[in-house]
Short mmCIF file of C-alpha atoms and ligand atoms in Angstrom, two decimals:
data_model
loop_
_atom_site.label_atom_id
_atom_site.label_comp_id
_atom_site.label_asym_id
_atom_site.label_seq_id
_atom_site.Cartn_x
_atom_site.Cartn_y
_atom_site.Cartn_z
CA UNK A 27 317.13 30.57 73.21
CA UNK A 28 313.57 31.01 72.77
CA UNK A 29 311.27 29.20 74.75
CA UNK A 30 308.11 27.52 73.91
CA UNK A 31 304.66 26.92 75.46
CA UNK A 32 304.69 23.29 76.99
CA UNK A 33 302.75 20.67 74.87
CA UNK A 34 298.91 20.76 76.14
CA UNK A 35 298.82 24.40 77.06
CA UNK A 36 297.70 27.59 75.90
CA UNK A 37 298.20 31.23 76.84
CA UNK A 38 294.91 33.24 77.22
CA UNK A 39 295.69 37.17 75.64
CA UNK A 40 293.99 39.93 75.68
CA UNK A 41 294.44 40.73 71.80
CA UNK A 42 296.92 39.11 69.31
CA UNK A 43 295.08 35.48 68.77
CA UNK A 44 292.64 34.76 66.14
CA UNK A 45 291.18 32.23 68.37
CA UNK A 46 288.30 33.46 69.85
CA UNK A 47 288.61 31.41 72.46
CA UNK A 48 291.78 32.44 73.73
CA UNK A 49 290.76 35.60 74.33
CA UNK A 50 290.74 36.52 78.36
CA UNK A 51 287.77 38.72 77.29
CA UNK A 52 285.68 36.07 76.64
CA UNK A 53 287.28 34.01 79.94
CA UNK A 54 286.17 37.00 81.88
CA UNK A 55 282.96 36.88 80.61
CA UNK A 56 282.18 33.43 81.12
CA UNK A 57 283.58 33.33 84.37
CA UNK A 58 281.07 36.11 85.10
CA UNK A 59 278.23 34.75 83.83
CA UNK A 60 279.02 31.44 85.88
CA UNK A 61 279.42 33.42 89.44
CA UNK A 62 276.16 34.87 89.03
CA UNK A 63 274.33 31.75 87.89
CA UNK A 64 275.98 29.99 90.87
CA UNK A 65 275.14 33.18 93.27
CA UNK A 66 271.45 32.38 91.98
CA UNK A 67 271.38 28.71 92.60
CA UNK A 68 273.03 29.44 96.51
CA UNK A 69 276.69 27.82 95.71
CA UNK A 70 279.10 29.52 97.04
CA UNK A 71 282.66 29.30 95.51
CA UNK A 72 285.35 27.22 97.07
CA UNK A 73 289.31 27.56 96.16
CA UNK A 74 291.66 24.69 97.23
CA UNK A 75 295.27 24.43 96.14
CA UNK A 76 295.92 22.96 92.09
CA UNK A 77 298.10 19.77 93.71
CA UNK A 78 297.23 17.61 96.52
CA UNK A 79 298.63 14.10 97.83
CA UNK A 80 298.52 11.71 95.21
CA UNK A 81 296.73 9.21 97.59
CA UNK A 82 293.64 11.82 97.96
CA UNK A 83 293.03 10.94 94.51
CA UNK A 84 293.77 7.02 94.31
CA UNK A 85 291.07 7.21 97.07
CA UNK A 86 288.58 9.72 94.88
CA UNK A 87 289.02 8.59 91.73
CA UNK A 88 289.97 5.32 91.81
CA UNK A 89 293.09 3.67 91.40
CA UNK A 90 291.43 2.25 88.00
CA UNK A 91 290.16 5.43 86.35
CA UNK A 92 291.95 6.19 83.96
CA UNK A 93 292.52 9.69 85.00
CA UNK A 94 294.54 8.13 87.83
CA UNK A 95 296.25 5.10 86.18
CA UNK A 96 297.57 6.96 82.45
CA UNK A 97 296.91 10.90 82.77
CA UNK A 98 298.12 12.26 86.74
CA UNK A 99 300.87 14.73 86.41
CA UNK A 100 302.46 13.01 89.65
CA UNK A 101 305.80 14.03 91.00
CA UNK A 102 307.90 13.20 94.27
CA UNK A 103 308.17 16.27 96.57
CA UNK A 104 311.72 17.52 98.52
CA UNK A 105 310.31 15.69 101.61
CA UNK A 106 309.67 12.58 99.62
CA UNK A 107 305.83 12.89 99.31
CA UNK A 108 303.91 11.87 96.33
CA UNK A 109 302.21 14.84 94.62
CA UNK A 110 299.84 15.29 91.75
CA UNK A 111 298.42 18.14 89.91
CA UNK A 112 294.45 18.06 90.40
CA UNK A 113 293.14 16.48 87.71
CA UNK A 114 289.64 17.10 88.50
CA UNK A 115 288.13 18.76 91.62
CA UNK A 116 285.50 16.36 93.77
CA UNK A 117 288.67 15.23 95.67
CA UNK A 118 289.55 18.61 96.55
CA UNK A 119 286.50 19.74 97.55
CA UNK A 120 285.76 16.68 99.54
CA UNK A 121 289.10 16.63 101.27
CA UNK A 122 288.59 20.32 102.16
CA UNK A 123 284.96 19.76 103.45
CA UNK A 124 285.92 17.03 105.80
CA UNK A 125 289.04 18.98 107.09
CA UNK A 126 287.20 22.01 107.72
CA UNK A 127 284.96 19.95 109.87
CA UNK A 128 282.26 21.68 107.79
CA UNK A 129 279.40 19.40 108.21
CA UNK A 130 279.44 20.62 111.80
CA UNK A 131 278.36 24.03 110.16
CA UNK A 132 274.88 23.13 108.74
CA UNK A 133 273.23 19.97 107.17
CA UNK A 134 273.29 21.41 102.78
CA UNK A 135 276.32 22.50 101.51
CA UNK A 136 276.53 23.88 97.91
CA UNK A 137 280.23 24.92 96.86
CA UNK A 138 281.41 25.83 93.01
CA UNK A 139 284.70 25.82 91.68
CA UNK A 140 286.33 27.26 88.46
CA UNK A 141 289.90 26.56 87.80
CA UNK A 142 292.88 24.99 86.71
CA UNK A 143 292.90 20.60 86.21
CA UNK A 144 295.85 18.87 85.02
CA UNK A 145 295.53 15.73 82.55
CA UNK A 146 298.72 14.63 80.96
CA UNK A 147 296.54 13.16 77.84
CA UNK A 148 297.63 13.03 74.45
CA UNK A 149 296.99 16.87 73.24
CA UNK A 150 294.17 17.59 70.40
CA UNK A 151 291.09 20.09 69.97
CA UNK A 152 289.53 20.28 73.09
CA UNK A 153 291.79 17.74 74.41
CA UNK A 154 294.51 19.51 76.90
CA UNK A 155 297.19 18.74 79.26
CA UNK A 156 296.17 21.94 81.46
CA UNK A 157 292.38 22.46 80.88
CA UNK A 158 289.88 25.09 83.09
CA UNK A 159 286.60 23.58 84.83
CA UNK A 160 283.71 24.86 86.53
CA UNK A 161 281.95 22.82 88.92
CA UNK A 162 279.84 22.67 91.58
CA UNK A 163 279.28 19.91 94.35
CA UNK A 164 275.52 20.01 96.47
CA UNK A 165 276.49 18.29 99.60
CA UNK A 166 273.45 16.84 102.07
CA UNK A 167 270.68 16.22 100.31
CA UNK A 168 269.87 12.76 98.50
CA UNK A 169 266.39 13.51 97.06
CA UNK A 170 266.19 13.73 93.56
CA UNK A 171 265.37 17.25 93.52
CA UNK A 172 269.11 17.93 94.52
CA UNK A 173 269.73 15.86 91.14
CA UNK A 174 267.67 18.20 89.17
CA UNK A 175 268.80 21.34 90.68
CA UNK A 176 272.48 21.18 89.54
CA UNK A 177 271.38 19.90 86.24
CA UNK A 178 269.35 22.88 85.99
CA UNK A 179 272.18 24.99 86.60
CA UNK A 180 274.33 23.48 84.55
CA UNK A 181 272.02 23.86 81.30
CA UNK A 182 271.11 27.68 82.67
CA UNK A 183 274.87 28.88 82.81
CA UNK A 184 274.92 27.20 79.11
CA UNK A 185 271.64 29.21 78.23
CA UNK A 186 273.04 32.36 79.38
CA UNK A 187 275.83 31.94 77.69
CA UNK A 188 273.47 31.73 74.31
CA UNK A 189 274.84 28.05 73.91
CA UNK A 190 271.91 26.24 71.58
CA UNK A 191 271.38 22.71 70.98
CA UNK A 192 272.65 20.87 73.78
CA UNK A 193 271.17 17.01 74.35
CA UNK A 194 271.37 15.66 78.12
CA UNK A 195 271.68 12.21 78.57
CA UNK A 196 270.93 10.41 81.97
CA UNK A 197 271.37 7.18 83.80
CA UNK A 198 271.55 5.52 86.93
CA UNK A 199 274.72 3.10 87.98
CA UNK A 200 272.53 2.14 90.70
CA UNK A 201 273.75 1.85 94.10
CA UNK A 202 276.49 -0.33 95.82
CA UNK A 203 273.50 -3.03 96.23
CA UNK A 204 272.51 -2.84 92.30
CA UNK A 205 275.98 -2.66 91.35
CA UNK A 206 277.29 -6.40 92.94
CA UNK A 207 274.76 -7.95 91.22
CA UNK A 208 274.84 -6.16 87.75
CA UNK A 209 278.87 -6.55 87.58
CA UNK A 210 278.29 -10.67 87.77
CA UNK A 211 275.75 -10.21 84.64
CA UNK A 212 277.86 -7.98 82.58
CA UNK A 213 280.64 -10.41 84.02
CA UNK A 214 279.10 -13.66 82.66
CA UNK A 215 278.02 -11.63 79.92
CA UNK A 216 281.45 -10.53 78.87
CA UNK A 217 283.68 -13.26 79.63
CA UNK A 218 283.18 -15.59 76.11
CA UNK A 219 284.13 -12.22 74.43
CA UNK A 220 286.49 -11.78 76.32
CA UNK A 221 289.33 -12.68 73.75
CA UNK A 222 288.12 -9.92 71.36
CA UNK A 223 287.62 -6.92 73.87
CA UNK A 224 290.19 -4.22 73.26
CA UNK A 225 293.12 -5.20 75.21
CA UNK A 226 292.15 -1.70 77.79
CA UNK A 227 289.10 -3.32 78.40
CA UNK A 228 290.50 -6.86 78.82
CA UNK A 229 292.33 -5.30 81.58
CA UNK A 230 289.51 -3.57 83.03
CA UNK A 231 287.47 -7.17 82.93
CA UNK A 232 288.87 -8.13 86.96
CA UNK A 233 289.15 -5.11 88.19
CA UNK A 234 286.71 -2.75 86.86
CA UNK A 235 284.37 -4.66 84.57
CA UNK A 236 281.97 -1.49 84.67
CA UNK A 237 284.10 0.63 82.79
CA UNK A 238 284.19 -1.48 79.92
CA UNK A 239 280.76 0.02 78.93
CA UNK A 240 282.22 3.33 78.29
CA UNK A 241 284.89 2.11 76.19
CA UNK A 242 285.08 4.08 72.51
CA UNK A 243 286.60 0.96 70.74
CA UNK A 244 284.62 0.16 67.89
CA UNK A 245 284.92 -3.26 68.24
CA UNK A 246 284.29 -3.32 71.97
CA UNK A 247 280.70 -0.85 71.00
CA UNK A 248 279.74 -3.62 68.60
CA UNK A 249 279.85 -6.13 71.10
CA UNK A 250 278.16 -4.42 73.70
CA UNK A 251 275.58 -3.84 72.02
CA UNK A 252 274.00 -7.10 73.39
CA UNK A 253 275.33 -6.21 77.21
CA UNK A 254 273.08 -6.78 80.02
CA UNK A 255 271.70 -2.80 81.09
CA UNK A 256 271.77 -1.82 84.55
CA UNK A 257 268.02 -0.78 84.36
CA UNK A 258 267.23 -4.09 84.74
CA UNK A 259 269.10 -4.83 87.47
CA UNK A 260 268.82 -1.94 90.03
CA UNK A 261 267.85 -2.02 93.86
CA UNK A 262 263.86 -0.95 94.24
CA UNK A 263 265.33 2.14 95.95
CA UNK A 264 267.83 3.23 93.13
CA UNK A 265 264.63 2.74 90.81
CA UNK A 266 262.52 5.27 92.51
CA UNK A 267 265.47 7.40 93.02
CA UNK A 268 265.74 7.48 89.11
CA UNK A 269 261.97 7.55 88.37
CA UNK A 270 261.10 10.68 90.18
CA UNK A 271 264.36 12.26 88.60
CA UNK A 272 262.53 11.91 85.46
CA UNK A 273 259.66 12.89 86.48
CA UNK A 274 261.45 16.30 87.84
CA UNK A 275 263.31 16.61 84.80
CA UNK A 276 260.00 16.61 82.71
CA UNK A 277 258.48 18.78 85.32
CA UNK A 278 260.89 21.54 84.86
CA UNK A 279 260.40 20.89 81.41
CA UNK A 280 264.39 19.66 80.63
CA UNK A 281 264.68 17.19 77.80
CA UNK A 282 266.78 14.20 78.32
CA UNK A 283 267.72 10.68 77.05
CA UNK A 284 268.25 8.23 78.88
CA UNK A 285 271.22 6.26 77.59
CA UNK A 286 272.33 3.25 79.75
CA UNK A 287 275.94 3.07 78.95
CA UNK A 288 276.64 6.28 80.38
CA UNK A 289 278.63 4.96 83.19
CA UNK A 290 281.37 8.05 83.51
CA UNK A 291 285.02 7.74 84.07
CA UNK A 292 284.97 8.10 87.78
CA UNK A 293 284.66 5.46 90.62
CA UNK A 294 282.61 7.21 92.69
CA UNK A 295 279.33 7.66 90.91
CA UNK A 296 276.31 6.07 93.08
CA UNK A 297 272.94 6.21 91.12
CA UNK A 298 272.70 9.38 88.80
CA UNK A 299 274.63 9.96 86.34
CA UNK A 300 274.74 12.86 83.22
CA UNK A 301 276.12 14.05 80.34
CA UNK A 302 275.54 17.30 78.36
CA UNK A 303 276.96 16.55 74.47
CA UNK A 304 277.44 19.19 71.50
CA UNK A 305 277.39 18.30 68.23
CA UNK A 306 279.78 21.55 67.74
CA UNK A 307 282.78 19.65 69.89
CA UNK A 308 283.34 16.90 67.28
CA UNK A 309 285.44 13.68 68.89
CA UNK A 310 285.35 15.44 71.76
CA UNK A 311 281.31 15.86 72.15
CA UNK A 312 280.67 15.97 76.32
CA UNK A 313 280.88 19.65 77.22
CA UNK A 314 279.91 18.92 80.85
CA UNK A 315 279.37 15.85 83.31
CA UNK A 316 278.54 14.73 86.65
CA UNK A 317 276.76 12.45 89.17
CA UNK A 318 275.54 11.73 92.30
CA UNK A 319 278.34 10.38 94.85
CA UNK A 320 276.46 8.78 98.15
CA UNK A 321 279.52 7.46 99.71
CA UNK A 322 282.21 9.25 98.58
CA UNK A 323 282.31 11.72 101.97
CA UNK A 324 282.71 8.47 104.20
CA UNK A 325 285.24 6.84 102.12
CA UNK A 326 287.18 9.83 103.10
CA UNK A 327 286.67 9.41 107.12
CA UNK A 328 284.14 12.10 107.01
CA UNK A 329 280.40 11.70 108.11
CA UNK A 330 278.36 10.04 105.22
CA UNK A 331 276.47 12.76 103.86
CA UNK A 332 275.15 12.10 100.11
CA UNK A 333 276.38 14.42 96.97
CA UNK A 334 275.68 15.59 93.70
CA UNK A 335 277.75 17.65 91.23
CA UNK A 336 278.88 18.10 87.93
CA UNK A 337 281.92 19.50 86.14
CA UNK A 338 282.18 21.02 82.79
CA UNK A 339 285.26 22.22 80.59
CA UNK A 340 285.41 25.62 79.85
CA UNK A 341 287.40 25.68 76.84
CA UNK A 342 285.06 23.46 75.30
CA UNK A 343 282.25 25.93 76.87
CA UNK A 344 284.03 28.57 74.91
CA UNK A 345 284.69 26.65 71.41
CA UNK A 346 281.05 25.61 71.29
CA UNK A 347 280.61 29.75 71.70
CA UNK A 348 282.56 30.30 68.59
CA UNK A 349 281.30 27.61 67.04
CA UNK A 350 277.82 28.77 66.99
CA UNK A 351 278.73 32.38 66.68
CA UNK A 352 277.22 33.58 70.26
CA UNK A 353 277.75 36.89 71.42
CA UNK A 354 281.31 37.40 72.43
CA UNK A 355 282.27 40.70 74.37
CA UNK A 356 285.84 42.35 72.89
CA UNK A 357 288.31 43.73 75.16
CA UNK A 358 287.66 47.10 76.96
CA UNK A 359 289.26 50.06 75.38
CA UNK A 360 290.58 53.46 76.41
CA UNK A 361 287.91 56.03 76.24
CA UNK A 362 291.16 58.54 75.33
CA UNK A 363 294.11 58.23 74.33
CA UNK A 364 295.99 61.70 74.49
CA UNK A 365 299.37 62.12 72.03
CA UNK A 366 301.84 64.58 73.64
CA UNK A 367 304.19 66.88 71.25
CA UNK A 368 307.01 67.87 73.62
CA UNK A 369 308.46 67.40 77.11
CA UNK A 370 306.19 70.13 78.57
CA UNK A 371 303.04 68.46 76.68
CA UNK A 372 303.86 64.96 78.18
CA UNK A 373 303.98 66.42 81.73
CA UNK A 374 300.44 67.69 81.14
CA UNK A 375 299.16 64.82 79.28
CA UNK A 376 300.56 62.19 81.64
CA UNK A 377 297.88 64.19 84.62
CA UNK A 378 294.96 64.58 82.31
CA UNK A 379 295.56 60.60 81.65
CA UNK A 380 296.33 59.68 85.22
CA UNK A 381 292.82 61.88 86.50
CA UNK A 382 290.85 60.24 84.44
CA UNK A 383 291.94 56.81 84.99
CA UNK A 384 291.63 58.05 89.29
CA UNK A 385 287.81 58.32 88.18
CA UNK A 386 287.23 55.42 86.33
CA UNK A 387 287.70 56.39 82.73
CA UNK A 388 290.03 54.45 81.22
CA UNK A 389 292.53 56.51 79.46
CA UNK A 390 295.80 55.91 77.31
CA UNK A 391 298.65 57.85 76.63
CA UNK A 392 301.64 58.14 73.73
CA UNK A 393 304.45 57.64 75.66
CA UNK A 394 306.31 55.27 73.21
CA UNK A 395 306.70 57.43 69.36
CA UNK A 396 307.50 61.06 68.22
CA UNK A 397 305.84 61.00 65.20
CA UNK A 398 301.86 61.83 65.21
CA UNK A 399 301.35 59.22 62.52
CA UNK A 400 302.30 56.12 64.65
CA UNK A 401 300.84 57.69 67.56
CA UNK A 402 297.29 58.12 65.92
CA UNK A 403 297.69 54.64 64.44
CA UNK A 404 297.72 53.45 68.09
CA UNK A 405 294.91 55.37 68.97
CA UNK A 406 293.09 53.08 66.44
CA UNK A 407 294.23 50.16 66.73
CA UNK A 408 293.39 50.47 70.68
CA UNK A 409 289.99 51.29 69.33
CA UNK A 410 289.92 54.72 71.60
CA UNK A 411 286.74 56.47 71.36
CA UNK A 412 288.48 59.79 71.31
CA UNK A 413 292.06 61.34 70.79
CA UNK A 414 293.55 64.34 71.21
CA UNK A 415 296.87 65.58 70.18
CA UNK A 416 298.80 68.39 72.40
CA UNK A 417 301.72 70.53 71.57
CA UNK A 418 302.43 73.81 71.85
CA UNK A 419 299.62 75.68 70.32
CA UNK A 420 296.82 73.20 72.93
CA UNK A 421 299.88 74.51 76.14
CA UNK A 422 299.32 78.16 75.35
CA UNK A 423 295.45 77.69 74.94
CA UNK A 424 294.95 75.33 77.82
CA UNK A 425 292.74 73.63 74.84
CA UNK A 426 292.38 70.32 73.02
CA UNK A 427 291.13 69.80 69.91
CA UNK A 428 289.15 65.93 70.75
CA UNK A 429 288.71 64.06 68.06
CA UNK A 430 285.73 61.34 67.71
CA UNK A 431 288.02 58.23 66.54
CA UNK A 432 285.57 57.09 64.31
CA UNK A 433 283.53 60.08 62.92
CA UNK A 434 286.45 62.29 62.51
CA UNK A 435 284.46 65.40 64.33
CA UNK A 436 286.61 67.28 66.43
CA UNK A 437 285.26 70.00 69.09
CA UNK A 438 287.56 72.11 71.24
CA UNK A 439 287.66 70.70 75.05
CA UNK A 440 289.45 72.98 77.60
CA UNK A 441 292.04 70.83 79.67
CA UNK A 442 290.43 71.20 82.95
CA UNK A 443 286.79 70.06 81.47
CA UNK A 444 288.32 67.02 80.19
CA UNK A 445 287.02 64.58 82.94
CA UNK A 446 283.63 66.11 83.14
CA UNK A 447 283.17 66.03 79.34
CA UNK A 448 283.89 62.44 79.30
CA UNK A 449 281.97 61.33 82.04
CA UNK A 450 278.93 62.73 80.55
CA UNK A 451 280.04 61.48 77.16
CA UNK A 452 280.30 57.26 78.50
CA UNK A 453 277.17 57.96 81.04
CA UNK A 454 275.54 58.57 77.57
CA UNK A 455 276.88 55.61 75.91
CA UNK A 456 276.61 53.21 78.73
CA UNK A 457 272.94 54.43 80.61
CA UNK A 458 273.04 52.45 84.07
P1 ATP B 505 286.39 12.91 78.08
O1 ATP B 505 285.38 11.86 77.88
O2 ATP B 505 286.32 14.00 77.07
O3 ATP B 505 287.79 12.39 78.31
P2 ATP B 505 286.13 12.99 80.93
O4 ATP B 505 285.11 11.96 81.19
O5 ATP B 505 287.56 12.66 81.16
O6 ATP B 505 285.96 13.62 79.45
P3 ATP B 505 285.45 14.60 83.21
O7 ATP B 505 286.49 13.97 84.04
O8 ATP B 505 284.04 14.31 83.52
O9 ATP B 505 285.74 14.32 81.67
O10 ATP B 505 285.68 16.18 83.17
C1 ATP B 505 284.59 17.10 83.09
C2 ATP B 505 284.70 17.97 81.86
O11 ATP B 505 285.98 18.53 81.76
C3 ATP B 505 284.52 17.23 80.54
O12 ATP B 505 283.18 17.09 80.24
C4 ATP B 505 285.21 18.17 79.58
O13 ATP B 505 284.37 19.24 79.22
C5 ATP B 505 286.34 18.70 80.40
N1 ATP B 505 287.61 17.98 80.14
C6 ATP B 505 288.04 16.80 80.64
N2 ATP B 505 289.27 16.50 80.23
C7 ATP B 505 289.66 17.54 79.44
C8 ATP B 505 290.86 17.87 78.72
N3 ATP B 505 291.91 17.06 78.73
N4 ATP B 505 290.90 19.03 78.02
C9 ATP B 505 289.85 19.88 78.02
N5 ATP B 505 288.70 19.64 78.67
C10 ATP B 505 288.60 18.49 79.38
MG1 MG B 506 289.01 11.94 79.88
#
């Protein structure tokens, strides 16, 4: 029987998939590119385990979210415990930070995060069951600065990355104060139309009225039109909060929108909120996200420290890449690849091979066909810089003939010069 990928999921390979995308290459790269930018910003990376209790995240995300009520890969453990895949990872890092009693350590904490998250969503481009996210989480401060710092590194791992044309769009859901009083006008607001909302949103009405402004019904968007905005309603303290974000923003010279029904899929947004959009990601158009999240800390018994983060896919990071044809690094490559003739030949190929690879030069080696034809066709399709094939004649000389893959030239390299030829030969290539 042969087994197939689960719905959702993807393998990442290091050759063999026209998807650029797919390519662990490129997922190296990125990942790369990401540490450093982090490194540079002071975050310091953070791993906690891809499943938790399920309760960590009724209490994170919100019994309401839809993350927790349709797309939690939840299952019962042996010992009877309710367990769910992460699907995003504020919970985690939260969870961790009050356990470790980390707060005692200093008042900032900046921690990023790049892995695994686990949405059991209905599987399309850029829409996965298993999906990769970076993130970060700025834990202490609750000046807007904080707020424009992890915005700024969100757009500067994007700029390194060569990603173009991004649009950030901002907003404030105000604080718990703001909040009350808005949810009665969109309430009041809402309630004759009530009848007509999609029947998600109907739902959402009691519980989480709120969320109805993100809804992508049509219908629901046409009505909403009209809704009360929360910029008229906030607390004189979530106001300044958001006006001297602007005024950061502008200062640092980011371009933004603000667009008030940005209210993001998670309950614990207080005050800022963002959204980075591509017009390369089709239905699927926010690359990354976050918010601020005053409150969140105490709601999990630890000391109420304020928070900002963000998250951001990183497939979509990568199909907006290919998209718009950035520079993608290929797969390393052997610098040799050395074809034996011979069970005398292989002996002495197999320690040329295994002393270069001891000093860093990657090397390959035939071990697989007789014939020289097959053998050199590997050589090229591994894309080796140089070959060399050794039989009888290269024994009794103690001789190769090395052969530049792609020019053709060959020169004559004794055996025992091999490693020092090539060194000099990819110091050349690649000047530190
Ligand atoms: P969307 O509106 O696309 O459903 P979301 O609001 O659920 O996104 P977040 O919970 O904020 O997304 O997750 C942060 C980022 O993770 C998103 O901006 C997106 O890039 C990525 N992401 C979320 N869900 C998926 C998924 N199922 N597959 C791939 N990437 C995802
Ligand atoms: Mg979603």
């Amino acid at each position: 029987m042969q087994f197939q990928i689960p719905k959702g999921t993807f393998d990442i390979l290091p050759y063999g998939t026209d998807e650029a995308w797919r390519q662990s290459a490129l997922w190296q790269y990125v990942e790369g590119i990401i540490r450093n930018t982090a490194a540079d910003y002071g975050y310091g990376e953070i791993r906690t385990p891809i499943y938790e209790r399920s309760e960590l995240f009724d209490r994170g995300v919100g019994e309401t979210s839809d993350i927790v009520s349709k797309e939690m890969f939840t299952f019962e453990d042996k010992g009877g415990r309710s367990i769910s895949l992460r699907p995003e990872g504020t919970s985690s890092v939260m969870r961790s930070f009050v356990e470790n009693h980390m707060a005692n350590l200093g008042p900032v904490h900046k921690f990023f995060y790049i892995g695994p998250m686990f949405r059991y969503e209905r599987p399309q481009s850029g829409r996965y069951r298993q999906h990769h996210q970076f993130g970060v989480e700025a834990i202490g401060v609750g000046a807007p600065e904080q707020d424009a710092e992890v915005i700024d590194l969100l757009l500067q791992v994007y700029r390194r990355l060569g990603i173009r044309g991004l649009k950030v769009h901002i907003n404030t859901v105000g604080d718990p104060a703001s909040r009350i009083v808005f949810r009665t006008a969109l309430m009041e607001f809402l309630r004759p139309h009530l009848p007509n909302l999609s029947p998600d949103s109907q739902m959402r009405f009691e519980k989480n009225p709120l969320r109805i402004l993100d809804s992508k019904d049509p219908k629901d968007r046409e009505i909403l039109q009209r809704a009360p905005s929360i910029l008229d309603y906030l607390s004189d303290a979530a106001k300044e909060h958001f006006e001297q974000l602007c005024r950061i923003l502008d200062n640092l010279g980011i371009t933004y929108q603000i667009d008030p029904k940005i209210v993001r899929g998670l309950d614990y947004y207080n005050k800022t909120v963002f959204e980075v959009i591509s017009e390369n990601l089709g239905a699927q158009s926010t690359i990354g996200a976050g918010g601020r999240y005053d409150g969140l800390i105490g709601s999990f018994d630890g000391p109420d420290l304020p928070g900002v983060g963000f998250a951001t896919g990183l497939e979509r990071v990568l199909q907006v890449m290919a998209a718009q044809g950035a520079k993608m690094p290929k797969n390393g490559h052997p610098c040799i690849y050395l074809i034996p003739l011979g069970s005398e030949a292989r002996v002495q190929c197999l320690q040329l091979a295994t002393k270069c690879r001891h000093n860093g030069i990657p090397a390959g080696i035939e071990l697989s066909s007789q014939k020289i034809q097959t053998a050199l066709q590997n050589a090229a399709r591994l894309e080796a810089t140089y070959c060399a094939v050794i039989g009888s004649d290269e024994m009794a000389k103690g001789a190769m003939q090395l052969k530049t893959m792609v020019t053709r030239e060959t020169r004559e390299v004794r055996f025992e010069e091999l490693l020092t030829f090539l060194q000099k030969e990819s110091a050349h290539a690649h000047p530190v």
